[in-house]
Amino acid sequence: MVQINENFLKLKAGYLFPEIARRVSEFSKGNPDADIIRLGIGDVTEPLPLAIVNAMHEAVDEMASRESFHGYGPEQGYSFLRDCIAKYDYQDRGVSVAADEIFVSDGSKCDSGNILDIFGPGNRIAITDPVYPVYVDTNVMAGHTGPADDDGRYGGLVYLPVTEENGFIPQLPSEPVDLIYLCYPNNPTGTVATRETLQQWVDYAKEYGSIILFDAAYEAYIADDDIPHSIYEISGAREVAVEFRSFSKNAGFTGTRCAFTVVPRDVTIPVGDEHVSLRELWNRRQCTKFNGASFVVQKGAAAAYSEEGRGQIRDLVNFYMTNARLLREGLQELGITVYGGENAPYVWLKTPNGLNSWDFFDVLLSKGHLVGTPGSGFGAAGEGYFRLSAFNSRENVEAALERFKLAVAGP
Amino acid sequence: MVQINENFLKLKAGYLFPEIARRVSEFSKGNPDADIIRLGIGDVTEPLPLAIVNAMHEAVDEMASRESFHGYGPEQGYSFLRDCIAKYDYQDRGVSVAADEIFVSDGSKCDSGNILDIFGPGNRIAITDPVYPVYVDTNVMAGHTGPADDDGRYGGLVYLPVTEENGFIPQLPSEPVDLIYLCYPNNPTGTVATRETLQQWVDYAKEYGSIILFDAAYEAYIADDDIPHSIYEISGAREVAVEFRSFSKNAGFTGTRCAFTVVPRDVTIPVGDEHVSLRELWNRRQCTKFNGASFVVQKGAAAAYSEEGRGQIRDLVNFYMTNARLLREGLQELGITVYGGENAPYVWLKTPNGLNSWDFFDVLLSKGHLVGTPGSGFGAAGEGYFRLSAFNSRENVEAALERFKLAVAGP
C-alpha cells in the first residue's frame, strides 16, 4: 500500500492568499459595483522593458529556423546569461562570484524550496517572524517540523521575531541553528539589513557551521549606498551562504519566470573525513531534476543587462519606488506608523486603533474597497501589522491613499 | 553543524551523458577533423512549428503593454492551455480527464522527480531495467534506496528486466511494490505496451494499493491504432495512475520547456480513517514550490492544439518517424537485430558480435564518427544493447547509415 508524505497534513489549511481571495470574492458578490484596488500580492503591473521584449522576439525567431534552433540547454543556464550576472551583479560591484557558481532557474520560489533537497533531515531551521510563508511550508513538507500550535507556529522551527520593539533586527538565536533564512530587503516588512547585522550572521554561521539561505529578490530596490546588495559583500560569506536572486521584481518577470541561485565553491560541509561541496550537490540536484529555463526567457533575462535594458529597469524600479514613497508619506500624514518603503517595494504599517490584522483587512476592504495583506498571515509576530505593495499604477496608488483617508477616518 | 542529504553520496559518479561527452571530447581532440554525427541524447533538431512561433510572438507583444501584461499566473497553468489539453489529448479520444486534473509545468523531468515530494519514505519502488535514469536517481536522492552494487543496481529498488528474452514486457513483481514507473512508448527501448499489458498493471495496482507513474512523453509517436496513448484508456486507471506528458518531443519544446502532469481526482490514499486526495497533495506541492510555467511558453503550447499547429506537429512527428524507419530498416539490412523505431523515436539494437555496450560505443565513434548511447547506461539489463535517436536531420541519418556499414563491416 502506497504511503503519502504525511508531513503535508501538518500544513495549515487556511493559506494566506486563498483566504484573502475568499474574502474579496465574498465582498464583491455583495458589492458588485465596488471598484477594488489590490495592494495585496507583490505582483508587478508594468510591461516588460522594451529591450527585453525585443530580445525575446529575436529568440523566438531563432527557434523558428533549423540553423539557430535550441534544444536542451545547460541545466545550469546558458553562459550568455551566467556571464552577464557574474559581471554586472557581482564583479562590477567588487564582489567575487564566478559564472559557474550561478545556477539559472525558472524562479526563486522554486529554488528556495528545492534547495532543501540537498540538506539532511536533522537540521535545525531558523526563520524570522513574520516571514515569506514558502520557507516555512517547504520545511513542513520536508518533515523538518512538528505540527503547528494555535498561533500557527510549527514545532521544531526556531522563530526569530522582527517587530517594532527590536527595530526589525532579528536577534541571533540562543540555541545553535543549522539553516538560517534571511530575506533582505525584507518581504514582508520592507526593512533592510546593515553590513554590521549581516556580518554578525556570517560570523555566527562560521562559528556554528550553519548555512545562510539569503533571499535577495528585492535587491534592485536598495537606494541607500551603505546597504549591501549581496550577502557576498560580507567577509566570510562565500563559505557559509547561498544567495537567491530573481528577475521578477526588477525586470517584471513574475509571469515570464527567471531567477538564479548562487552557490559558491567555498561552501563545503564535513561528512566523515571528507568535505562535500554544496555547489556540487546543487549541480547534481539541478541536472537530475531540472532541465534549464526556457531559452527565450533566458535571452530576455540577458537583455536586462544591456545598456538599454539596465536603463529601462532603473526606470521601472524608480516608478515603483515612487509609489512606495507616496504610500509611505501619505500614510504618515494620516498619522499611521509605517516601516519599509524606502529600500523595498513594501510598506509595513501598524494597524491603527490597535485593530488586529484581519479586522483591519476587513475595514479597508469594506470602507475603502482596498485589499492589502494582513501581517499575521506572515507569522504570529506580524499580528497588528499590515503589508501594502507598491506594485501598481500611479493612478491606483493615488486613489488608494484617498480611500485610506476615508477608511481610517471613518466612524 | 549543518547536515547534507547524504543520500546524494550514493549516486554513481559516472553519470551516462557526461561520460559520453568525455569520450567524444577525447576522441575529437585526437581527431580534430572528424565530422561527428550524434544520435545519442534524445534532443529534437527541427525548428518550432510556425503556429507556435507566431503565438509566442503575440504573447511577447502582450507582455509589452500594460493593458495585456501578465504577472503571476496560476501555479497549475492557464485555463487556455489546460482546457486544450483536456479536450484534444483526452476527451476527444474518449478519455475522461478534466482540465483541473491537469497541472502544467516546465518539464516532465522536473515533474517525474518532484512527484516524490508527495509520497512517503517507506514506499517500495519498481522500475524497469533498462530505464530512464531520472526515475532511479531521484529515488536515490530521496533516500528510498540503499547503496549501489557493482552492477549499478541500488539496494531496495525492485528492478523489472525488459530484454529480448521477455519480449520487452516487464513481469509483474513477485513481491508487492507501492510505486511503479512505466514509460510507454519506452525510453530507451522504443517498445510499446498493449492494452492487455497495461490492464495487468492497473489491476495489480488496484489489488496492492500501488500508484503507477506513467510517463507518456513519447505518446505522439504511436502509429499503431490499437496501442493506448494514455494510461487512462485502461479501465480503473483513474484510481491508481498519474500520467506525465510533455511538449518536448512532439512540438519540439526541449529548449522551450513545457509539460504537464495529470493527477485524477479518483486517486485517494488511505491515511488512518481518512482518504487523502493525491490531486490535492500535488496541488499544494505545486502552489508552494512552483510559480507556473512562463506565460509566453504556455501560449506557445496552446497553439500546438490549433488546427494549424496540430497539422505542423503531425508533420514534425512524421519527419522523425521516417528517420526512425530509415535507421531501423538500414540496420536490419546490415544484419543487426533492432527493436523499437515503429511507435517511438528510438531504435534499440543488439550490439553485433557480442560486444558490450561501451565497446560498441567506442567502435562506432572511432570507426564511424558516430555517437549513440550504450544500453548499459540505462541499467544492467541494457548491457549488450545500444540506443539510437531518430531526432536528427535526414541528411545526418542517411550519412549515419553509410558509416554504420563501414564500422560494422570493418576488421
XYZ file of C-alpha atoms in Angstrom, chain B residues 12-372:
361
model
C 27.178 6.855 -9.002
C 29.700 9.438 -10.135
C 29.902 8.355 -13.768
C 26.555 9.517 -14.996
C 25.770 8.361 -18.504
C 25.718 11.514 -20.612
C 28.746 13.220 -19.032
C 30.734 10.016 -19.669
C 29.632 10.068 -23.307
C 30.635 13.713 -23.550
C 34.038 12.911 -22.056
C 34.756 10.128 -24.553
C 33.573 12.217 -27.514
C 35.664 15.164 -26.387
C 38.757 12.980 -26.039
C 38.201 11.498 -29.487
C 37.702 14.940 -31.008
C 40.980 16.150 -29.569
C 42.833 13.339 -31.271
C 40.782 13.681 -34.464
C 40.022 17.364 -34.859
C 38.780 16.966 -38.447
C 36.288 14.180 -37.685
C 32.736 15.232 -38.540
C 30.876 13.506 -35.715
C 27.171 12.666 -36.104
C 25.324 12.492 -32.797
C 22.470 10.054 -32.396
C 22.892 9.980 -28.636
C 20.780 12.298 -26.499
C 17.121 12.355 -27.464
C 17.039 16.016 -28.335
C 14.951 17.425 -31.169
C 16.679 19.210 -34.039
C 13.915 20.777 -36.129
C 12.552 24.303 -35.561
C 9.396 25.102 -33.617
C 6.226 24.820 -35.738
C 5.183 28.141 -37.260
C 1.847 28.263 -35.407
C 3.768 28.106 -32.139
C 6.329 30.698 -33.229
C 3.519 33.079 -34.154
C 1.707 32.508 -30.865
C 4.884 33.160 -28.888
C 5.490 36.420 -30.772
C 1.943 37.501 -29.953
C 2.450 36.573 -26.322
C 5.682 38.584 -26.115
C 3.773 41.566 -27.511
C 1.094 41.089 -24.860
C 3.829 41.370 -22.228
C 4.957 44.661 -23.791
C 1.808 46.590 -22.955
C 0.332 47.436 -19.576
C -3.201 46.506 -20.638
C -2.332 42.968 -21.730
C 0.618 42.290 -19.400
C 0.625 39.082 -17.348
C 2.224 38.811 -13.912
C 1.994 35.697 -11.774
C -0.161 33.103 -13.494
C -1.978 30.203 -11.875
C 0.518 27.714 -10.443
C -1.473 24.965 -12.164
C -1.271 26.586 -15.588
C -3.599 28.864 -17.549
C -7.085 27.638 -18.396
C -6.497 28.440 -22.070
C -3.919 25.631 -22.085
C -5.450 23.195 -19.603
C -8.741 23.300 -21.499
C -6.987 22.471 -24.796
C -5.125 19.577 -23.225
C -8.291 18.149 -21.664
C -10.178 18.373 -24.932
C -7.631 17.313 -27.538
C -5.416 14.901 -25.621
C -8.171 13.212 -23.663
C -11.861 13.993 -24.145
C -11.797 13.897 -27.956
C -10.214 10.446 -27.665
C -12.978 9.312 -25.317
C -10.799 9.508 -22.211
C -12.125 11.118 -19.063
C -9.667 13.749 -17.784
C -10.865 17.164 -16.569
C -8.939 20.407 -17.058
C -8.485 20.828 -13.319
C -6.774 17.447 -13.091
C -4.036 18.783 -15.400
C -1.012 20.581 -13.924
C 1.122 22.476 -16.428
C 4.832 22.690 -15.666
C 8.199 23.500 -17.186
C 9.134 19.882 -17.845
C 8.381 16.213 -17.351
C 11.849 15.578 -15.947
C 11.039 18.047 -13.156
C 7.594 16.589 -12.553
C 8.726 12.975 -12.504
C 11.344 13.919 -9.910
C 9.222 16.334 -7.901
C 6.295 13.922 -7.609
C 8.273 12.070 -4.936
C 7.699 15.071 -2.651
C 4.151 13.882 -2.027
C 4.996 10.249 -1.281
C 6.292 8.899 1.996
C 9.687 7.377 2.716
C 8.501 3.793 3.224
C 7.375 3.024 -0.306
C 8.803 0.160 -2.306
C 9.731 1.315 -5.805
C 9.593 -0.718 -9.020
C 11.357 0.344 -12.200
C 12.059 -1.418 -15.450
C 15.641 -2.234 -16.361
C 16.853 -0.554 -18.595
C 15.156 2.666 -17.560
C 15.260 6.466 -17.878
C 17.911 7.254 -15.215
C 15.949 10.109 -13.643
C 13.473 7.699 -12.017
C 16.310 5.910 -10.288
C 18.419 8.897 -9.325
C 15.545 10.870 -7.838
C 14.651 7.904 -5.652
C 18.259 7.566 -4.550
C 18.315 11.275 -3.664
C 15.053 10.905 -1.744
C 16.539 8.120 0.378
C 14.343 5.339 -0.990
C 17.301 3.066 -1.785
C 20.435 1.597 -0.326
C 23.832 1.972 -1.968
C 24.596 0.690 -5.465
C 26.201 -2.691 -6.113
C 28.910 -3.378 -8.691
C 26.325 -3.573 -11.485
C 25.000 -0.159 -10.528
C 21.801 -1.595 -9.029
C 20.634 0.173 -5.888
C 19.552 -1.789 -2.858
C 15.834 -1.660 -2.144
C 14.707 -0.928 -5.704
C 12.728 -3.634 -7.470
C 14.196 -3.993 -10.970
C 11.982 -5.448 -13.682
C 14.178 -6.544 -16.606
C 12.927 -5.810 -20.128
C 15.007 -7.695 -22.660
C 14.717 -9.728 -25.828
C 14.012 -12.796 -23.676
C 10.697 -11.460 -22.326
C 9.793 -9.512 -25.447
C 10.477 -6.289 -23.563
C 7.391 -6.839 -21.419
C 8.165 -6.399 -17.713
C 6.832 -9.159 -15.465
C 4.604 -8.202 -12.572
C 6.798 -8.083 -9.452
C 6.907 -11.171 -7.269
C 6.820 -9.034 -4.121
C 4.338 -6.179 -3.518
C 5.518 -2.738 -4.700
C 3.982 0.670 -3.975
C 5.216 2.969 -6.735
C 5.594 1.660 -10.275
C 7.324 3.656 -13.015
C 6.177 2.798 -16.519
C 7.232 4.681 -19.654
C 5.412 3.988 -22.935
C 6.383 4.395 -25.713
C 9.504 3.367 -23.894
C 12.699 5.266 -23.447
C 15.221 3.700 -24.108
C 13.927 0.565 -25.864
C 11.406 2.211 -28.195
C 8.898 -0.558 -27.426
C 5.210 -0.058 -26.593
C 2.712 -1.591 -24.200
C -0.507 -3.190 -25.359
C -3.837 -2.557 -23.751
C -3.641 -6.003 -22.136
C -0.239 -5.360 -20.591
C -1.364 -2.027 -19.161
C -4.589 -3.556 -17.859
C -2.496 -6.094 -15.921
C -0.571 -3.259 -14.295
C -3.691 -1.305 -13.401
C -5.270 -4.434 -11.931
C -2.083 -5.084 -9.977
C -2.047 -1.526 -8.634
C -5.676 -1.779 -7.577
C -5.031 -5.064 -5.816
C -1.948 -3.912 -3.928
C -2.839 -0.242 -3.386
C 0.047 0.871 -5.602
C 0.381 4.004 -7.719
C 1.541 3.856 -11.348
C 3.677 6.775 -12.508
C 3.061 6.630 -16.237
C 5.444 8.586 -18.448
C 3.858 9.193 -21.844
C 6.366 11.763 -23.127
C 6.594 9.942 -26.483
C 2.848 9.431 -26.942
C 2.785 11.377 -30.229
C 4.927 8.701 -31.876
C 2.350 5.923 -31.534
C 1.411 4.798 -35.035
C -0.474 1.541 -34.352
C -4.181 2.113 -33.818
C -4.513 -0.451 -31.046
C -1.776 0.913 -28.761
C -3.144 3.114 -25.935
C -1.976 6.746 -25.923
C -2.846 7.287 -22.287
C -2.962 5.080 -19.218
C -6.482 6.455 -18.684
C -7.686 4.432 -21.657
C -7.359 1.480 -19.283
C -10.279 0.618 -17.044
C -9.613 1.575 -13.429
C -6.540 3.693 -14.181
C -8.149 6.895 -12.923
C -7.942 5.411 -9.417
C -4.284 4.373 -9.489
C -2.278 6.323 -12.072
C -0.502 9.640 -12.536
C 0.423 10.500 -16.133
C 3.296 12.676 -17.344
C 3.198 14.334 -20.766
C 5.464 16.804 -22.455
C 5.623 19.185 -25.399
C 9.326 18.393 -25.806
C 9.182 15.576 -28.283
C 6.015 16.371 -30.265
C 6.220 20.173 -30.551
C 9.999 20.435 -30.200
C 9.952 22.120 -26.771
C 13.165 20.647 -25.310
C 14.598 24.179 -25.105
C 11.268 25.978 -24.742
C 10.099 23.986 -21.702
C 6.507 22.957 -21.164
C 4.926 19.758 -19.924
C 2.023 18.609 -17.816
C 1.073 16.025 -15.231
C -2.370 14.520 -14.780
C -3.485 13.610 -11.266
C -7.101 12.404 -11.355
C -9.489 13.186 -8.526
C -10.146 9.477 -8.180
C -6.709 8.722 -6.730
C -7.135 8.726 -2.958
C -4.835 7.201 -0.395
C -5.987 5.927 2.989
C -4.346 7.628 5.981
C -5.824 6.462 9.256
C -9.593 6.754 8.816
C -9.378 9.325 6.044
C -8.750 9.226 2.333
C -6.293 11.843 1.126
C -6.649 13.131 -2.427
C -3.391 12.803 -4.327
C -4.512 15.681 -6.570
C -4.840 17.941 -3.525
C -1.343 16.981 -2.357
C 0.178 17.706 -5.768
C -1.743 20.965 -5.983
C -0.366 22.006 -2.616
C 3.149 20.989 -3.643
C 2.939 22.993 -6.858
C 1.407 26.056 -5.195
C 4.166 26.068 -2.580
C 7.225 25.171 -4.662
C 6.359 26.293 -8.211
C 5.095 29.521 -9.742
C 3.653 28.358 -13.050
C 5.292 27.988 -16.448
C 6.158 31.106 -18.438
C 3.115 32.825 -19.969
C 4.833 33.108 -23.347
C 5.665 29.404 -23.314
C 2.129 28.387 -22.312
C 0.750 30.465 -25.187
C 3.106 28.588 -27.493
C 1.981 25.251 -26.095
C -1.685 26.162 -26.561
C -1.005 26.910 -30.240
C 0.088 23.282 -30.598
C -3.640 22.474 -30.392
C -4.797 24.892 -33.093
C -5.747 23.268 -36.398
C -2.628 24.706 -37.983
C -0.479 23.647 -35.030
C -1.780 20.097 -34.979
C -1.014 19.712 -38.669
C 2.509 21.075 -38.239
C 3.181 18.791 -35.291
C 1.952 15.804 -37.259
C 4.437 16.707 -39.994
C 7.226 17.072 -37.457
C 6.499 13.716 -35.834
C 6.267 12.077 -39.264
C 9.621 13.537 -40.196
C 11.328 11.985 -37.176
C 9.443 8.726 -37.630
C 10.728 8.463 -41.176
C 14.213 8.836 -39.695
C 13.392 6.041 -37.254
C 12.172 3.799 -40.077
C 15.281 4.501 -42.149
C 17.508 3.643 -39.177
C 15.566 0.527 -38.387
C 15.488 -0.773 -41.946
C 19.067 0.246 -42.686
C 20.367 -1.582 -39.636
C 18.293 -4.647 -40.402
C 19.837 -4.734 -43.877
C 23.212 -4.891 -42.161
C 22.032 -7.951 -40.247
C 21.669 -6.099 -36.955
C 18.786 -7.039 -34.664
C 16.715 -3.932 -33.858
C 13.703 -3.154 -31.675
C 11.615 -0.007 -31.379
C 11.541 2.671 -34.040
C 7.961 1.903 -35.097
C 5.958 3.707 -32.406
C 8.834 5.622 -30.847
C 11.714 7.821 -31.952
C 14.291 5.397 -30.538
C 15.855 2.349 -32.123
C 17.231 -0.199 -29.674
C 19.729 -2.511 -31.280
C 21.596 -5.577 -30.155
C 25.284 -4.878 -30.376
C 26.800 -7.004 -33.146
C 29.463 -9.626 -32.448
C 28.516 -9.811 -28.789
C 30.330 -6.581 -27.986
C 29.424 -4.950 -24.706
C 27.631 -1.620 -24.927
C 30.592 0.645 -24.198
C 32.944 -1.274 -26.509
C 30.409 -0.880 -29.298
C 30.188 2.819 -28.442
C 33.951 3.103 -28.910
C 33.903 1.190 -32.198
C 31.138 3.380 -33.616
C 32.888 6.522 -32.505
C 36.361 5.618 -33.715
C 35.423 3.924 -36.985
C 32.182 5.691 -37.869
C 32.480 9.014 -36.060
C 29.017 8.200 -34.751
C 27.716 8.791 -31.212
C 24.917 6.709 -29.716
